[in-house]
Coordinates of C-alpha atoms and ligand atoms in Angstrom, one line a residue:
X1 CA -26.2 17.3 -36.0
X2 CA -24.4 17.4 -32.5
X3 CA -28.1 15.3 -31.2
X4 CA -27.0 13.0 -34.3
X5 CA -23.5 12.5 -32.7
X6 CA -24.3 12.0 -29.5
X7 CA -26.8 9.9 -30.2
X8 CA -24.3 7.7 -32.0
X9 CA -21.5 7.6 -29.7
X10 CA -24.5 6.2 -27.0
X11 CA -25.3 4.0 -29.2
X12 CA -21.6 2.7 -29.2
X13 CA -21.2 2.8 -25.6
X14 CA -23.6 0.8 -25.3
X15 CA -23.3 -1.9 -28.2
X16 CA -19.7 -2.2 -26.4
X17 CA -20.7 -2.8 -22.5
X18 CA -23.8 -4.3 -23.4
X19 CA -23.5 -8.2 -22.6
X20 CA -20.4 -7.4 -20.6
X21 CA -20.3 -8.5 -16.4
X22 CA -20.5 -6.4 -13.5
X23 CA -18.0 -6.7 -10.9
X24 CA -18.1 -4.0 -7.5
X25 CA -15.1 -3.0 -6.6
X26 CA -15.4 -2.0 -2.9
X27 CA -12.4 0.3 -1.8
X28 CA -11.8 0.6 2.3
X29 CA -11.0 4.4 2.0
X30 CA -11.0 6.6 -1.3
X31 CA -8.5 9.2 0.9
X32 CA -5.7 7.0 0.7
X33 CA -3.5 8.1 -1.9
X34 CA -2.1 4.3 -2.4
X35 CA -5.4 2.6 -2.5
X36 CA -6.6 5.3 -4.9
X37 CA -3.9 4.2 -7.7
X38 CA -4.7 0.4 -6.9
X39 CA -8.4 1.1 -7.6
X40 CA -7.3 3.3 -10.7
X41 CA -5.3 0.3 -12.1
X42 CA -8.1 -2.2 -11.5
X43 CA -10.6 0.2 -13.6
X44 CA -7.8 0.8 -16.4
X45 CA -6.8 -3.1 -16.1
X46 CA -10.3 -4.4 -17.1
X47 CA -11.2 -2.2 -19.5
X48 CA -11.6 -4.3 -22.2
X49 CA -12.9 -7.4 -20.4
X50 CA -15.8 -6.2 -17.6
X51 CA -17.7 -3.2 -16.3
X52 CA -17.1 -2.0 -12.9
X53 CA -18.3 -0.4 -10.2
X54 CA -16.9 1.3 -7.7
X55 CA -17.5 2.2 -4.1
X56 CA -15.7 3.6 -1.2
X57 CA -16.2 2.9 2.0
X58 CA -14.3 6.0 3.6
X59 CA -12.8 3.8 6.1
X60 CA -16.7 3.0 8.1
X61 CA -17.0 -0.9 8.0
X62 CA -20.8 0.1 8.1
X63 CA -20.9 1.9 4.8
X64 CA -18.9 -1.3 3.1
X65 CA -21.7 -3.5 4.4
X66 CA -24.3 -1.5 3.0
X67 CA -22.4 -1.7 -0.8
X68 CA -22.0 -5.1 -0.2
X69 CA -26.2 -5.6 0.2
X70 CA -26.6 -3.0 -2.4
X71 CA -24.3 -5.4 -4.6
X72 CA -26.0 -8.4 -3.9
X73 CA -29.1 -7.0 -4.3
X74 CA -28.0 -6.2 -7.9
X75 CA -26.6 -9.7 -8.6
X76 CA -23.0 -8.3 -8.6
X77 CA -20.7 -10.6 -11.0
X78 CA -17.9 -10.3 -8.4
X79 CA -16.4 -8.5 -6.4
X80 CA -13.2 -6.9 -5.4
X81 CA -12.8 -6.1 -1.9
X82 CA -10.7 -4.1 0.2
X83 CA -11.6 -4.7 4.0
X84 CA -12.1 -1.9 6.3
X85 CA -11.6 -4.2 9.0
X86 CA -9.7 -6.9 7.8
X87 CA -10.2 -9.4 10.8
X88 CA -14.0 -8.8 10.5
X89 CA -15.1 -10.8 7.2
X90 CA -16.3 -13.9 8.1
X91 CA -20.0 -12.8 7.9
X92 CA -19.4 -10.8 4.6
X93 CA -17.6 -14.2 3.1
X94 CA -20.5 -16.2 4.3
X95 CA -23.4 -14.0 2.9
X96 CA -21.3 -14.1 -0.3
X97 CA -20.9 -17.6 -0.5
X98 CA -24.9 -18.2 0.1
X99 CA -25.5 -16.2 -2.9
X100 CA -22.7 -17.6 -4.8
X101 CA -20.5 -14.7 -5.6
X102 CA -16.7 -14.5 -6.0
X103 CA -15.3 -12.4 -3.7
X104 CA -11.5 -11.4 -4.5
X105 CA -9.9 -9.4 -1.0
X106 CA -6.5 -7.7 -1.5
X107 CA -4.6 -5.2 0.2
X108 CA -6.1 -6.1 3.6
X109 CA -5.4 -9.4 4.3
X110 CA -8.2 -11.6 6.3
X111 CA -7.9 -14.4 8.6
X112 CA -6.9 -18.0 6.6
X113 CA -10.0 -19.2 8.5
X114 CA -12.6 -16.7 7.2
X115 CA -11.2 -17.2 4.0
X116 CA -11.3 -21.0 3.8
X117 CA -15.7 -21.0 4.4
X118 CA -15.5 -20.0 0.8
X119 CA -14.4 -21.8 -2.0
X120 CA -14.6 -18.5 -4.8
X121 CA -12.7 -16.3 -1.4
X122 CA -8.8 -15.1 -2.5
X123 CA -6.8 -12.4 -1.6
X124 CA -4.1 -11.0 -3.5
X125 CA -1.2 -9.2 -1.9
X126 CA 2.0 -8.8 -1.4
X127 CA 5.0 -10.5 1.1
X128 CA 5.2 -8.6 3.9
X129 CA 8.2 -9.6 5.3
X130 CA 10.0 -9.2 1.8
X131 CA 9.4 -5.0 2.0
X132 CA 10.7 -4.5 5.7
X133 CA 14.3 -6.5 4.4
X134 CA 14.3 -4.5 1.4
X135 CA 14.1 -1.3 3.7
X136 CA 16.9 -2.7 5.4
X137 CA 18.9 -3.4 2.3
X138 CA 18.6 0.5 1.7
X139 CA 19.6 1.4 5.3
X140 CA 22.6 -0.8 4.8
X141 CA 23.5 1.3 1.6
X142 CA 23.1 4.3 3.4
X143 CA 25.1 3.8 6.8
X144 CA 28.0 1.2 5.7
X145 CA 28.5 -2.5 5.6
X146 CA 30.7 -2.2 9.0
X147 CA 28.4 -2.6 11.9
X148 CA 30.6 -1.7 14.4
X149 CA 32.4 1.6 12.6
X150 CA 29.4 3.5 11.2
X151 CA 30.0 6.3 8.1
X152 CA 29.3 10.0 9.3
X153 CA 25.1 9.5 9.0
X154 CA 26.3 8.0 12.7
X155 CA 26.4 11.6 14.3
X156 CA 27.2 11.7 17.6
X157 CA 29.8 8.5 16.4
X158 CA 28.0 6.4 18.7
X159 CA 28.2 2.9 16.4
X160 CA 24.5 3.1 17.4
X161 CA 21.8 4.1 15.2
X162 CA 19.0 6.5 16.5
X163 CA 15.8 5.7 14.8
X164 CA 12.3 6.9 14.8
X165 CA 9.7 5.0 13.7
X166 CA 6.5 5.9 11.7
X167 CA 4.4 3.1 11.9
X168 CA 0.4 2.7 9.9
X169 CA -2.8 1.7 11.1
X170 CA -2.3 -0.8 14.2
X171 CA -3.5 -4.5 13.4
X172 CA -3.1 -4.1 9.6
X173 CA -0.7 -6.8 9.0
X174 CA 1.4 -4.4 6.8
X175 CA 2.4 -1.9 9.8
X176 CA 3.2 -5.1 11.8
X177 CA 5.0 -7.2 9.9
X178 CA 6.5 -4.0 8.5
X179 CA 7.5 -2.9 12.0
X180 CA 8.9 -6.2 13.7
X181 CA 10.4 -6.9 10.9
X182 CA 12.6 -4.1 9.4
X183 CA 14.2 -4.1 13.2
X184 CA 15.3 -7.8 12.6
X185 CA 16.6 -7.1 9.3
X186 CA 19.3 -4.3 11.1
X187 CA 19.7 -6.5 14.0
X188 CA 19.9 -9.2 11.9
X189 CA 23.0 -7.4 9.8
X190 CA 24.8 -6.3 12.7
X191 CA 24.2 -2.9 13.8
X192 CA 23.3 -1.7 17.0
X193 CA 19.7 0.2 17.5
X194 CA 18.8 2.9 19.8
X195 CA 14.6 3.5 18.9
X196 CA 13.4 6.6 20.0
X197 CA 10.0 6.1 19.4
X198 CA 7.6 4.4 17.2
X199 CA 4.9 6.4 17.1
X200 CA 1.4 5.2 14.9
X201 CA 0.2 7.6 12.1
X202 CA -2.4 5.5 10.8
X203 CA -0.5 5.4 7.1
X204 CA -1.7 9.6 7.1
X205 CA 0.8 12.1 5.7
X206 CA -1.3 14.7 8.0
X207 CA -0.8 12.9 11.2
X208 CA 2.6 11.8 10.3
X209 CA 3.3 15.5 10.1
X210 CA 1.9 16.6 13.5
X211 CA 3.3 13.4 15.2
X212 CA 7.3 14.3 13.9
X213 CA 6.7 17.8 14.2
X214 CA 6.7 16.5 18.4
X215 CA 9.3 13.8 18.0
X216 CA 11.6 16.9 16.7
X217 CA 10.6 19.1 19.9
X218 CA 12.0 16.2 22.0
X219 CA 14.9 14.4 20.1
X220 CA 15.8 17.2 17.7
X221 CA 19.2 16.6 15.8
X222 CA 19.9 13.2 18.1
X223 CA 17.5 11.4 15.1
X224 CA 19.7 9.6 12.7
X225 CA 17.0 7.9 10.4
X226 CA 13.3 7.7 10.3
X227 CA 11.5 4.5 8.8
X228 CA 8.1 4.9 7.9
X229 CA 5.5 2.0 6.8
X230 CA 4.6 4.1 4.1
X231 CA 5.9 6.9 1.4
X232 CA 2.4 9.3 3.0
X233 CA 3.8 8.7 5.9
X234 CA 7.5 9.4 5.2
X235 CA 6.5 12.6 3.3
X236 CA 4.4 14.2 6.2
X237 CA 7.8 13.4 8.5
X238 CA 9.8 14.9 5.6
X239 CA 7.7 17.9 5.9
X240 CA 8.4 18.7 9.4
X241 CA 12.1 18.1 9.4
X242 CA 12.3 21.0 6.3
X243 CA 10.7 23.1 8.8
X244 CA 12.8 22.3 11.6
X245 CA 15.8 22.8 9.2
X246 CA 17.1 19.0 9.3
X247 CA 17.2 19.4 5.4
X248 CA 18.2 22.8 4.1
X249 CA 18.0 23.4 0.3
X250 CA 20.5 26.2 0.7
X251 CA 21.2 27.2 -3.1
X252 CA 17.5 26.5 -3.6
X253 CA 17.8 24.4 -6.2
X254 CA 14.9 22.4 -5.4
X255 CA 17.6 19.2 -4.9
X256 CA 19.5 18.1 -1.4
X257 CA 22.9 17.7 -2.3
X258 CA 23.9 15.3 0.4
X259 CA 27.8 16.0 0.6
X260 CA 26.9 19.9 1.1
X261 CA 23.2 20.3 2.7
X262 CA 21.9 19.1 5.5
X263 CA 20.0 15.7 5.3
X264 CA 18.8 13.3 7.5
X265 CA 18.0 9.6 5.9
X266 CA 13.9 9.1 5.8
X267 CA 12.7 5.4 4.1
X268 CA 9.4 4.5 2.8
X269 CA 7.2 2.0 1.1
X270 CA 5.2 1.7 -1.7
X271 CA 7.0 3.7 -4.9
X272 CA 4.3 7.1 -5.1
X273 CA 4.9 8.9 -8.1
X274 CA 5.0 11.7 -5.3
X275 CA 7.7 9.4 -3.5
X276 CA 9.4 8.6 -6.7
X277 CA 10.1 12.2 -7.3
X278 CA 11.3 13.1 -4.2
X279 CA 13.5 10.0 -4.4
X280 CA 15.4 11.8 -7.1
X281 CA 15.7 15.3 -5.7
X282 CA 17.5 13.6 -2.4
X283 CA 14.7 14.1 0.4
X284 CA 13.5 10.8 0.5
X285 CA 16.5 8.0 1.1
X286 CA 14.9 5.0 -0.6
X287 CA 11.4 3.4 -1.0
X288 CA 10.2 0.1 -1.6
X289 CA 7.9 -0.3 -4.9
X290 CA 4.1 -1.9 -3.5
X291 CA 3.6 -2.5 -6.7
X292 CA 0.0 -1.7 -7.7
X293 CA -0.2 -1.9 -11.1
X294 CA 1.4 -5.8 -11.0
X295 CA -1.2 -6.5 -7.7
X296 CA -4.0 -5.1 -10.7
X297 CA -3.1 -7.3 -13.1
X298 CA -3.5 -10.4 -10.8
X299 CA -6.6 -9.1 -9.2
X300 CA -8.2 -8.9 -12.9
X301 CA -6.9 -11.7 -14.5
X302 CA -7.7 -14.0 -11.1
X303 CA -11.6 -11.9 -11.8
X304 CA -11.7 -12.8 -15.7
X305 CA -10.8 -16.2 -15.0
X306 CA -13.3 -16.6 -12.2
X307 CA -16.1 -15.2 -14.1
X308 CA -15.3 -17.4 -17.2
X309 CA -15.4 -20.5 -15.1
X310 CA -12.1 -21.0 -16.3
X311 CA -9.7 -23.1 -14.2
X312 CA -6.8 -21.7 -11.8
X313 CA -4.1 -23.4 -13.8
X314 CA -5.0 -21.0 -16.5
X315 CA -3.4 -17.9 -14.2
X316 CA 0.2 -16.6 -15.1
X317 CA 0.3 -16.0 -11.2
X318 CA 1.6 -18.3 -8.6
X319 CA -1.1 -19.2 -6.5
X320 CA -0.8 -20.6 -3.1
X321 CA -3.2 -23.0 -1.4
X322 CA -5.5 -21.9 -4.7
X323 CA -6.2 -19.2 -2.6
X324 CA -3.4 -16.9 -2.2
X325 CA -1.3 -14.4 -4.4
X326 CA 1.4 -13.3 -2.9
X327 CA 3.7 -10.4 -5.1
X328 CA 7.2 -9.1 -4.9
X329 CA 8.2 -5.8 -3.9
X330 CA 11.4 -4.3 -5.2
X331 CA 14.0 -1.1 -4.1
X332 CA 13.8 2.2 -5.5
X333 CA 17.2 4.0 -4.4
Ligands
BGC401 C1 0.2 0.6 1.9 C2 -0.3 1.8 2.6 C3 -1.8 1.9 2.6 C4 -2.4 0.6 3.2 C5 -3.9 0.6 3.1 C6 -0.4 -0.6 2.6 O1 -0.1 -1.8 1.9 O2 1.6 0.5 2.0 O3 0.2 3.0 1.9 O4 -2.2 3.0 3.3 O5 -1.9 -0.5 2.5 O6 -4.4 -0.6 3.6

């Protein structure tokens, strides 16, 4: 009876995937906890419309060019691809234009250049600059709308606001754009900035850890905010400063009450449910939501559309330059 069953429900699977395209999704590095939830929204995205396949690349460019043989090799529908090294594509775009397969890049964004040899090339992302002034909107909230009289997060009552500075992987245009431009967003309001340091972590709550747990031995309580390119990042930094008592959960309540514990303001991007959480209990300041489930949906749709030989007027997506989707992020405070 249970061979009877099982046999059936085989049966089903495959009378339902049968027929159906194959698309690879190629992921730069299964460790990162942000990447992991885009790849988890493709897969739950496309369900009901293709089969895929995923691979990760654990962050060596030379296992991602092996998947990408491997895939056309199989005659891969399409694929999704997110670049170890995004400035390094124009001989995986080429290949996959000789063998006439869609290639949809996101999260890593390549070079217009590499992506114009390629008529089926896109990227979907999301506006880089828009996440660094919504991280200043946040610090505005937090430290008063007068630039020149700061609220008490201004410790030593300096007007000048002591910063430290997590920063991701060098060269991914995220930690740069992220970096330059959540400085001009401050500037740009007024206030006066005094950066300790900006110190890279590579997007890694480990190294993030390790790296504050150094910028505390040196700058100790003169830190008056820390702005990290990312919520793994912000949560490593959060770590250390608990054990360098900069937040104190004194009635142990599992909350930071900011009028009665200590606190020091931390900021992140991209909304974690881990990030979200600690949003609410009062450790983390404010994040910005990288929205990966919206970046899904336009990565499938833009896929079903392509494999349908369906035209690009058809998407519910702005696209730019018929090559381009660019998405919004918005303000978790
Ligand atoms: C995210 C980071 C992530 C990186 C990976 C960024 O957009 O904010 O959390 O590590 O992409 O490429």
């Amino acid at each position: 009876m249970k061979k009877f069953i099982m046999l059936i429900l085989t049966l089903l699977l495959f009378s339902c995937t049968k027929g159906r395209e194959s698309v690879s999704l190629i992921i730069y590095n299964g460790n990162d906890p942000f990447i992991n939830s885009m790849a988890n929204n493709i897969e739950r995205e496309s369900s009901d419309l293709f089969n895929i396949e995923k691979f990760d690349s654990k962050n060596f460019q030379i296992n991602q060019n092996e998947f990408i043989n491997q895939c056309i090799d199989n005659k891969t529908s399409l694929i999704m691809l997110n670049p170890v090294d995004r400035l390094g594509v124009y001989p995986i775009i080429r290949k996959l234009k000789a063998n006439n397969i869609p290639v949809i890049l996101f999260n890593r964004e390549p070079l217009k250049k590499d992506l114009d040899i390629w008529e089926k090339a896109f990227y979907v992302g999301t506006k880089g600059e828009q996440s660094a002034q919504i991280q200043g909107e946040i610090i505005y909230n937090l430290f008063g709308s007068n630039p020149l009289k700061l609220n008490n997060l201004d410790k030593n009552s300096n007007n000048e606001i002591e910063i430290v500075i997590l920063k991701g992987e060098q060269g991914h245009q995220d930690a740069e754009i992220r970096t330059t431009e959540v400085v001009n967003s401050l500037k740009s309001k007024g206030y006066k900035l005094n950066i300790l340091v900006t110190e890279v972590a590579n997007w890694k709550r480990s190294e993030a850890y390790e790296k504050m747990k150094a910028i505390i031995n040196k700058y100790g309580n003169s830190i008056e905010l820390v702005i990290s390119n990312n919520d793994e990042m912000a949560i490593g930094g959060i770590d250390a400063l608990i054990e360098s008592n900069m937040f104190q959960d004194l009635d142990q309540n599992g909350i930071i009450n900011k009028e009665t514990e200590p606190w020091i303001p931390v900021v992140g991007i991209d909304g974690l449910q881990e990030a979200i959480i600690l949003v609410r209990n009062g450790y983390l300041a404010g994040t910005v939501v990288n929205d990966s489930v919206l970046q899904a949906k336009a990565i499938v749709e833009l896929a079903n559309i392509l494999l349908h030989n369906k035209s690009l007027t058809q998407l519910t997506f702005d696209i730019i330059d018929n090559k381009y989707i660019m998405l919004d992020y918005r303000i978790l405070q």
